[in-house]
Amino acid sequence: MTTPSTAAGHRAAPDAADAADAPETADSGGLRLLDVTLTLGDGDTAVTALDHVELAVAPGEFTAVVGPSGSGKSSLLAVAGGLQRPTSGTVRVAGTELTALSDKERTAARRRHIGFVFQQSNLLASLTVREQLLLPAHIDGRLDAAARARADELIEAVGLAHRAGSRPHQLSGGERQRAGLARALMTSPAVLLVDEPTSALDRVRSAEAVRLLAEQTHERGTATVMVTHDTAIMDAADRVYEMVDGRLS
């Protein structure tokens, strides 16, 4: 089968043996899913959302997962991000095995190691761009000069320095997406999970958003997974997988 990665000239997605032979990926700060299965529902209504998925993403690698609605992409992000426990298999983030943790421990690991960029930016309406980034530090009691400097650095990096004092309703769709990306990077996550980042953007802004994701991934050494149904935005990815019926290839 010819995958999108092969057709676009990207490195081909590894098979299960390739993932199993790469123990350094998770230990050095990346993401690994080993033989992960997720079954939703019981009995006759049970649905296999993830079917023996193998995935290895190294630090600094930008991986895209493409597939139609209902193929399992959202389930993949939920399990990789520790939002949902798989039925079987192992999930490791930055050397931590999420599947071995309690719910409380998994929440703490998620806050420490994982950043999310959602399909909708989910910015708080009452906060400026700069305040959005500083909120996690404020909640954790770490709102110091270093946090403020990092927020300003990220705002500059995503091209929003002139919008730092603006609230979400004053931003364009592309600017809100960039603010969401900066917020996700604020905690220096080992893993960045991105859900349909271009769904509300036109073709030009879509290309800009994905290019920015790739740049930030490579510069900051983050293991990034982007799920999308849009095959036109995959050129910036280092590796491309296809997901169909819960299977990754």
Coordinates of C-alpha atoms in Angstrom, one line a residue:
M1 CA 0.0 0.0 0.0
T2 CA 1.3 3.5 -0.9
T3 CA 1.0 5.8 2.1
P4 CA 0.8 9.6 2.0
S5 CA 4.3 9.7 3.3
T6 CA 5.6 7.7 0.4
A7 CA 3.7 9.7 -2.2
A8 CA 4.9 13.0 -0.7
G9 CA 8.5 12.0 -0.4
H10 CA 8.5 11.8 3.4
R11 CA 10.2 9.0 5.4
A12 CA 7.9 6.0 5.4
A13 CA 6.1 5.2 8.7
P14 CA 7.8 2.5 10.6
D15 CA 6.2 -0.9 11.2
A16 CA 5.7 -2.5 14.7
A17 CA 9.2 -3.9 14.6
D18 CA 10.7 -0.5 13.9
A19 CA 8.9 1.0 16.9
A20 CA 9.9 -1.8 19.2
D21 CA 13.5 -1.5 18.3
A22 CA 13.7 2.2 19.2
P23 CA 13.8 2.3 23.1
E24 CA 15.8 5.6 23.1
T25 CA 12.8 7.5 21.7
A26 CA 10.8 7.7 24.9
D27 CA 13.8 7.7 27.3
S28 CA 15.2 10.8 25.5
G29 CA 11.9 12.8 25.8
G30 CA 9.7 11.5 23.0
L31 CA 6.5 9.6 22.7
R32 CA 5.9 5.9 22.2
L33 CA 2.8 3.8 21.9
L34 CA 3.4 0.1 22.0
D35 CA 0.7 -2.3 20.8
V36 CA -2.1 0.1 22.0
T37 CA -5.7 -1.0 21.7
L38 CA -8.7 1.0 22.7
T39 CA -12.2 -0.5 22.8
L40 CA -15.2 1.6 23.5
G41 CA -18.5 0.2 24.7
D42 CA -19.4 -3.4 25.6
G43 CA -20.8 -6.5 24.0
D44 CA -22.5 -6.1 20.6
T45 CA -22.0 -2.3 20.7
A46 CA -18.2 -2.4 21.3
V47 CA -16.1 -0.5 18.9
T48 CA -12.4 -0.8 18.4
A49 CA -11.2 2.8 18.2
L50 CA -7.5 1.9 18.2
D51 CA -6.3 -1.5 16.8
H52 CA -2.8 -2.5 18.0
V53 CA -1.2 0.9 17.3
E54 CA 2.5 1.3 17.2
L55 CA 4.0 4.8 17.2
A56 CA 7.4 6.3 18.0
V57 CA 8.0 10.0 17.8
A58 CA 11.5 11.3 18.6
P59 CA 12.3 14.7 20.2
G60 CA 12.3 17.4 17.5
E61 CA 10.3 15.2 15.1
F62 CA 7.0 16.5 13.5
T63 CA 4.7 13.6 12.7
A64 CA 1.4 13.9 10.9
V65 CA -1.5 11.4 11.1
V66 CA -4.0 11.8 8.3
G67 CA -7.3 10.0 8.0
P68 CA -11.1 10.6 7.6
S69 CA -13.5 11.5 10.4
G70 CA -14.1 8.4 12.6
S71 CA -10.8 6.7 11.7
G72 CA -9.5 6.9 15.3
K73 CA -7.4 10.1 15.2
S74 CA -9.0 11.8 18.2
S75 CA -8.8 8.5 20.2
L76 CA -5.1 8.4 19.3
L77 CA -4.5 11.9 20.8
A78 CA -6.6 11.1 23.8
V79 CA -4.6 8.0 24.6
A80 CA -1.2 9.6 23.7
G81 CA -2.0 12.6 25.9
G82 CA -3.1 10.6 29.0
L83 CA -6.7 11.8 28.7
Q84 CA -7.9 8.2 28.3
R85 CA -6.4 4.9 29.4
P86 CA -6.0 2.3 26.6
T87 CA -7.7 -1.1 26.9
S88 CA -4.3 -2.7 26.4
G89 CA -0.7 -1.7 25.5
T90 CA 1.8 0.9 26.8
V91 CA 2.1 4.7 26.4
R92 CA 5.3 6.4 27.3
V93 CA 6.0 10.1 27.4
A94 CA 9.4 11.5 28.3
G95 CA 10.4 8.1 29.8
T96 CA 7.3 8.0 32.0
E97 CA 4.9 5.1 31.4
L98 CA 1.5 6.8 31.6
T99 CA -0.4 3.5 31.6
A100 CA 1.2 2.5 34.9
L101 CA 0.1 5.7 36.8
S102 CA -2.9 6.4 38.9
D103 CA -5.4 9.0 37.6
K104 CA -3.8 11.7 39.8
E105 CA -0.3 10.8 38.8
R106 CA -1.3 10.8 35.1
T107 CA -2.8 14.2 35.5
A108 CA 0.4 15.5 37.0
A109 CA 2.5 13.9 34.2
R110 CA 0.2 15.4 31.6
R111 CA 0.7 18.9 33.0
R112 CA 4.4 18.4 33.2
H113 CA 5.2 16.8 29.9
I114 CA 2.3 17.3 27.4
G115 CA 1.0 20.3 25.5
F116 CA -2.3 20.4 23.5
V117 CA -3.3 22.5 20.6
F118 CA -7.0 22.0 20.1
Q119 CA -9.1 22.3 17.0
Q120 CA -10.7 25.3 18.6
S121 CA -8.1 27.6 20.3
N122 CA -10.1 27.5 23.6
L123 CA -8.7 30.8 24.6
L124 CA -10.3 32.5 27.6
A125 CA -12.3 35.4 26.4
S126 CA -11.4 37.8 29.2
L127 CA -7.6 37.3 29.0
T128 CA -5.1 39.0 26.7
V129 CA -2.7 36.9 24.7
R130 CA 0.1 37.4 27.2
E131 CA -2.3 36.6 30.1
Q132 CA -3.3 33.3 28.4
L133 CA 0.3 32.2 28.5
L134 CA 1.0 33.3 32.0
L135 CA -2.1 31.6 33.5
P136 CA -0.6 28.2 34.0
A137 CA 2.4 29.7 35.8
H138 CA 0.0 31.8 38.0
I139 CA -2.0 28.6 38.9
D140 CA 1.2 26.8 39.8
G141 CA 2.5 29.7 41.9
R142 CA 5.4 30.2 39.5
L143 CA 4.5 33.6 38.1
D144 CA 8.0 35.1 38.2
A145 CA 10.3 37.1 35.9
A146 CA 11.4 33.9 34.2
A147 CA 7.8 33.0 33.3
R148 CA 7.1 36.5 32.0
A149 CA 10.3 36.4 29.9
R150 CA 9.3 33.0 28.4
A151 CA 5.8 34.2 27.6
D152 CA 7.3 37.2 25.8
E153 CA 9.7 35.0 23.9
L154 CA 7.0 32.7 22.7
I155 CA 4.7 35.5 21.7
E156 CA 7.5 36.9 19.6
A157 CA 8.3 33.5 18.2
V158 CA 4.7 33.0 16.9
G159 CA 4.6 36.6 15.5
L160 CA 2.1 38.1 17.9
A161 CA 4.2 40.7 19.7
H162 CA 2.0 43.4 18.4
R163 CA -1.0 41.5 19.7
A164 CA 0.2 40.6 23.2
G165 CA -2.4 42.9 24.8
S166 CA -5.3 41.8 22.6
R167 CA -8.2 39.6 23.7
P168 CA -9.5 36.6 21.5
H169 CA -12.3 38.6 19.9
Q170 CA -9.8 41.0 18.6
L171 CA -7.7 38.3 16.9
S172 CA -8.1 36.7 13.5
G173 CA -8.6 32.9 13.3
G174 CA -4.9 32.4 12.4
E175 CA -3.8 34.6 15.3
R176 CA -5.9 32.7 17.7
Q177 CA -4.3 29.4 16.5
R178 CA -0.9 30.9 17.0
A179 CA -1.8 32.1 20.5
G180 CA -3.0 28.6 21.3
L181 CA 0.3 27.1 20.1
A182 CA 2.3 29.6 22.2
R183 CA 0.2 28.7 25.2
A184 CA 0.8 25.0 24.6
L185 CA 4.6 25.6 24.4
M186 CA 4.7 27.7 27.6
T187 CA 5.5 24.7 29.8
S188 CA 8.2 23.4 27.5
P189 CA 6.4 20.1 26.9
A190 CA 8.2 17.0 25.8
V191 CA 5.3 16.1 23.6
L192 CA 2.9 18.4 21.7
L193 CA -0.4 17.0 20.4
V194 CA -2.2 19.0 17.8
D195 CA -5.9 18.4 16.7
E196 CA -6.9 19.6 13.3
P197 CA -5.1 22.9 13.6
T198 CA -6.2 24.2 10.2
S199 CA -9.9 23.4 10.2
A200 CA -11.0 27.0 10.5
L201 CA -8.3 28.5 8.3
D202 CA -8.0 29.2 4.6
R203 CA -5.3 27.6 2.5
V204 CA -2.6 30.3 3.0
R205 CA -3.1 30.5 6.7
S206 CA -3.2 26.8 7.0
A207 CA 0.2 26.5 5.4
E208 CA 1.5 29.2 7.7
A209 CA 0.2 27.5 10.8
V210 CA 1.7 24.1 9.9
R211 CA 5.0 25.7 9.0
L212 CA 5.1 27.4 12.4
L213 CA 4.4 24.0 14.1
A214 CA 7.3 22.4 12.2
E215 CA 9.6 25.3 13.1
Q216 CA 8.8 25.2 16.8
T217 CA 9.0 21.4 16.9
H218 CA 12.5 21.5 15.4
E219 CA 13.8 24.5 17.4
R220 CA 12.5 23.3 20.8
G221 CA 13.1 19.6 20.4
T222 CA 9.5 18.7 21.0
A223 CA 7.9 15.4 19.8
T224 CA 4.9 16.7 17.9
V225 CA 1.9 14.7 16.6
M226 CA -0.6 16.5 14.4
V227 CA -3.8 14.8 13.3
T228 CA -5.7 16.1 10.3
H229 CA -7.9 15.1 7.4
D230 CA -6.3 17.6 5.1
T231 CA -3.7 15.9 2.9
A232 CA -2.6 19.3 1.4
I233 CA -0.8 20.4 4.6
M234 CA 1.5 17.5 5.1
D235 CA 4.6 18.7 3.3
A236 CA 6.0 20.3 6.5
A237 CA 5.9 17.0 8.4
D238 CA 9.0 14.8 8.9
R239 CA 6.9 11.6 8.9
V240 CA 3.3 10.9 7.8
Y241 CA 1.0 8.1 8.9
E242 CA -2.4 7.1 7.6
M243 CA -5.1 6.0 10.0
V244 CA -8.0 3.9 8.8
D245 CA -10.4 2.0 11.1
G246 CA -8.2 2.5 14.1
R247 CA -5.1 1.1 12.4
L248 CA -1.9 3.1 11.7
S249 CA 0.2 2.5 8.6

